[in-house]
Amino acid sequence: MDRVLVLNGPNLNRLGTREPEVYGTATLEDVRAGLVARAGDVEIDLRQTNDEATLIGWLHEAVDARTPVILNPAAFTHYSYALRDAVALVTGAGVAVIEVHLSNPHAREQFRHTSVVSGVSTGVIAGFGEKSYHLALDAILRSS
Ligand code: DQA
């Protein structure tokens, strides 16, 4: 494995200023830098989109290239069956998708308690701020 895709869904481009009491003050660029510092020779390809179709296209790219994925689906977590199906086709092909969340959705509003993605993900890490991403990378590097 020479690359990890780190895919981020809607509103995560606003990290740093978006509800800092919930998501912390680290920006997505800080997240990228933290991952690069831990990844050694493995390339960190971090992307963000507010568009569901784009996110699904990136998952198709992941399965074609057999690239493991760290995925923060953001609000799509809670209702996007299209995203769930895309994750299922990646993990079904034996390529890891680790679902991550900065916050702990289970400690928040009721609608956040449901993830339609978790059931087809390789694993889920939530509630550790930007460290959720670090732990996910650790899981991928240790299992490669
Ligand atoms: C989130 C949690 C989601 O409920 C929310 O919609 C997000 C961010 C998190 O990282 O904690 O946008 O995925």
CSV table of C-alpha atoms and ligand atoms in Angstrom, one decimal:
chain,number,residue,atom,x,y,z
A,1,MET,CA,0.0,0.0,0.0
A,2,ASP,CA,1.5,3.3,-1.0
A,3,ARG,CA,-1.4,5.7,-0.6
A,4,VAL,CA,-4.4,6.3,1.7
A,5,LEU,CA,-7.4,8.3,0.6
A,6,VAL,CA,-8.8,10.5,3.3
A,7,LEU,CA,-12.3,11.5,2.2
A,8,ASN,CA,-14.3,14.2,3.9
A,9,GLY,CA,-18.0,15.1,3.3
A,10,PRO,CA,-20.0,18.3,3.6
A,11,ASN,CA,-19.1,21.3,5.7
A,12,LEU,CA,-15.7,19.8,6.8
A,13,ASN,CA,-14.0,22.4,4.7
A,14,ARG,CA,-15.1,24.8,7.5
A,15,LEU,CA,-13.2,23.0,10.2
A,16,GLY,CA,-11.4,25.3,12.5
A,17,THR,CA,-14.2,27.9,12.6
A,18,ARG,CA,-17.3,25.6,12.4
A,19,GLU,CA,-18.7,24.9,15.9
A,20,PRO,CA,-15.3,24.7,17.5
A,21,GLU,CA,-16.8,23.7,20.8
A,22,VAL,CA,-18.0,20.5,19.0
A,23,TYR,CA,-15.3,19.9,16.3
A,24,GLY,CA,-12.2,21.6,17.8
A,25,THR,CA,-10.0,24.3,16.2
A,26,ALA,CA,-7.9,22.1,13.9
A,27,THR,CA,-8.5,22.8,10.2
A,28,LEU,CA,-8.6,20.2,7.6
A,29,GLU,CA,-5.1,21.3,6.6
A,30,ASP,CA,-4.0,20.6,10.2
A,31,VAL,CA,-5.6,17.1,9.9
A,32,ARG,CA,-3.7,16.5,6.6
A,33,ALA,CA,-0.4,17.6,8.2
A,34,GLY,CA,-0.9,15.4,11.3
A,35,LEU,CA,-1.5,12.4,9.0
A,36,VAL,CA,1.4,13.1,6.8
A,37,ALA,CA,3.6,13.3,9.9
A,38,ARG,CA,2.5,9.8,10.9
A,39,ALA,CA,2.3,8.1,7.5
A,40,GLY,CA,6.0,7.6,6.7
A,41,ASP,CA,6.4,6.7,3.0
A,42,VAL,CA,2.7,6.3,2.5
A,43,GLU,CA,1.1,9.1,0.6
A,44,ILE,CA,-1.9,10.9,2.2
A,45,ASP,CA,-4.4,12.0,-0.4
A,46,LEU,CA,-6.9,14.1,1.6
A,47,ARG,CA,-9.9,15.5,-0.2
A,48,GLN,CA,-13.2,17.2,0.8
A,49,THR,CA,-16.4,17.8,-1.1
A,50,ASN,CA,-19.9,19.1,-0.3
A,51,ASP,CA,-21.2,17.0,-3.2
A,52,GLU,CA,-22.5,13.4,-2.7
A,53,ALA,CA,-21.8,12.3,-6.3
A,54,THR,CA,-18.2,13.5,-6.0
A,55,LEU,CA,-17.7,11.5,-2.8
A,56,ILE,CA,-19.2,8.4,-4.4
A,57,GLY,CA,-16.9,8.8,-7.4
A,58,TRP,CA,-13.9,8.9,-5.2
A,59,LEU,CA,-15.0,5.7,-3.5
A,60,HIS,CA,-15.2,4.1,-7.0
A,61,GLU,CA,-11.7,5.3,-7.6
A,62,ALA,CA,-10.6,3.7,-4.3
A,63,VAL,CA,-12.0,0.3,-5.2
A,64,ASP,CA,-10.5,0.4,-8.7
A,65,ALA,CA,-7.0,1.3,-7.4
A,66,ARG,CA,-7.5,-0.8,-4.2
A,67,THR,CA,-6.6,2.2,-2.1
A,68,PRO,CA,-7.7,2.0,1.6
A,69,VAL,CA,-9.9,4.9,2.7
A,70,ILE,CA,-10.4,6.9,5.9
A,71,LEU,CA,-13.9,8.4,5.4
A,72,ASN,CA,-15.6,11.1,7.4
A,73,PRO,CA,-19.0,11.2,5.6
A,74,ALA,CA,-20.2,14.1,7.8
A,75,ALA,CA,-24.0,14.6,7.6
A,76,PHE,CA,-24.2,12.0,4.8
A,77,THR,CA,-23.5,9.5,7.5
A,78,HIS,CA,-27.0,9.7,8.7
A,79,TYR,CA,-29.1,9.3,5.6
A,80,SER,CA,-27.2,8.6,2.3
A,81,TYR,CA,-28.0,5.1,1.1
A,82,ALA,CA,-26.1,5.9,-2.1
A,83,LEU,CA,-23.0,6.5,0.0
A,84,ARG,CA,-23.6,3.4,2.0
A,85,ASP,CA,-23.8,1.3,-1.3
A,86,ALA,CA,-20.6,2.9,-2.5
A,87,VAL,CA,-18.8,2.0,0.8
A,88,ALA,CA,-20.2,-1.5,0.6
A,89,LEU,CA,-18.8,-2.0,-2.9
A,90,VAL,CA,-15.3,-1.0,-1.6
A,91,THR,CA,-15.3,-3.1,1.5
A,92,GLY,CA,-17.0,-6.0,-0.4
A,93,ALA,CA,-14.0,-6.0,-2.6
A,94,GLY,CA,-11.7,-6.4,0.4
A,95,VAL,CA,-10.5,-2.8,0.5
A,96,ALA,CA,-10.7,-1.1,4.0
A,97,VAL,CA,-12.9,1.9,4.7
A,98,ILE,CA,-12.6,3.3,8.2
A,99,GLU,CA,-15.5,5.6,9.1
A,100,VAL,CA,-14.3,8.4,11.3
A,101,HIS,CA,-16.0,11.3,13.2
A,102,LEU,CA,-14.4,14.1,15.1
A,103,SER,CA,-17.3,14.2,17.6
A,104,ASN,CA,-19.1,11.3,19.2
A,105,PRO,CA,-22.4,11.3,17.3
A,106,HIS,CA,-24.0,9.0,19.9
A,107,ALA,CA,-23.6,11.7,22.5
A,108,ARG,CA,-25.4,14.3,20.3
A,109,GLU,CA,-28.8,14.8,18.8
A,110,GLN,CA,-31.0,11.7,18.1
A,111,PHE,CA,-30.7,11.9,14.3
A,112,ARG,CA,-26.9,11.5,14.6
A,113,HIS,CA,-27.3,8.2,16.5
A,114,THR,CA,-28.0,6.4,13.2
A,115,SER,CA,-25.1,5.8,10.7
A,116,VAL,CA,-26.2,4.1,7.5
A,117,VAL,CA,-22.5,3.7,6.7
A,118,SER,CA,-21.2,1.9,9.8
A,119,GLY,CA,-22.8,-1.5,8.9
A,120,VAL,CA,-20.7,-1.8,5.8
A,121,SER,CA,-17.5,-0.1,7.1
A,122,THR,CA,-14.4,-2.0,8.1
A,123,GLY,CA,-14.5,-0.1,11.4
A,124,VAL,CA,-15.6,3.1,13.1
A,125,ILE,CA,-13.6,5.6,15.2
A,126,ALA,CA,-15.5,8.6,16.7
A,127,GLY,CA,-15.1,11.1,19.4
A,128,PHE,CA,-11.4,11.8,19.5
A,129,GLY,CA,-11.3,15.1,17.5
A,130,GLU,CA,-8.5,15.0,14.9
A,131,LYS,CA,-7.0,12.0,16.7
A,132,SER,CA,-9.9,10.0,15.2
A,133,TYR,CA,-8.1,10.3,11.9
A,134,HIS,CA,-4.7,9.4,13.4
A,135,LEU,CA,-6.2,6.2,15.0
A,136,ALA,CA,-7.8,5.3,11.7
A,137,LEU,CA,-4.5,5.6,9.9
A,138,ASP,CA,-2.8,3.5,12.6
A,139,ALA,CA,-5.4,0.8,12.0
A,140,ILE,CA,-4.8,0.8,8.3
A,141,LEU,CA,-1.0,0.9,8.6
A,142,ARG,CA,-1.0,-2.0,11.1
A,143,SER,CA,-3.2,-4.2,9.0
A,144,SER,CA,-1.3,-3.7,5.8
B,1,DQA,C1,-19.3,14.5,11.9
B,1,DQA,C2,-20.6,14.2,12.7
B,1,DQA,C3,-21.8,14.4,11.8
B,1,DQA,O1,-23.0,14.2,12.6
B,1,DQA,C4,-21.8,15.9,11.3
B,1,DQA,O2,-22.9,16.0,10.4
B,1,DQA,C5,-20.6,16.3,10.7
B,1,DQA,C6,-19.3,15.9,11.3
B,1,DQA,C7,-18.0,14.5,12.9
B,1,DQA,O3,-16.9,14.4,12.3
B,1,DQA,O4,-18.2,14.5,14.1
B,1,DQA,O5,-20.5,17.1,9.7
B,1,DQA,O6,-19.1,13.5,10.9
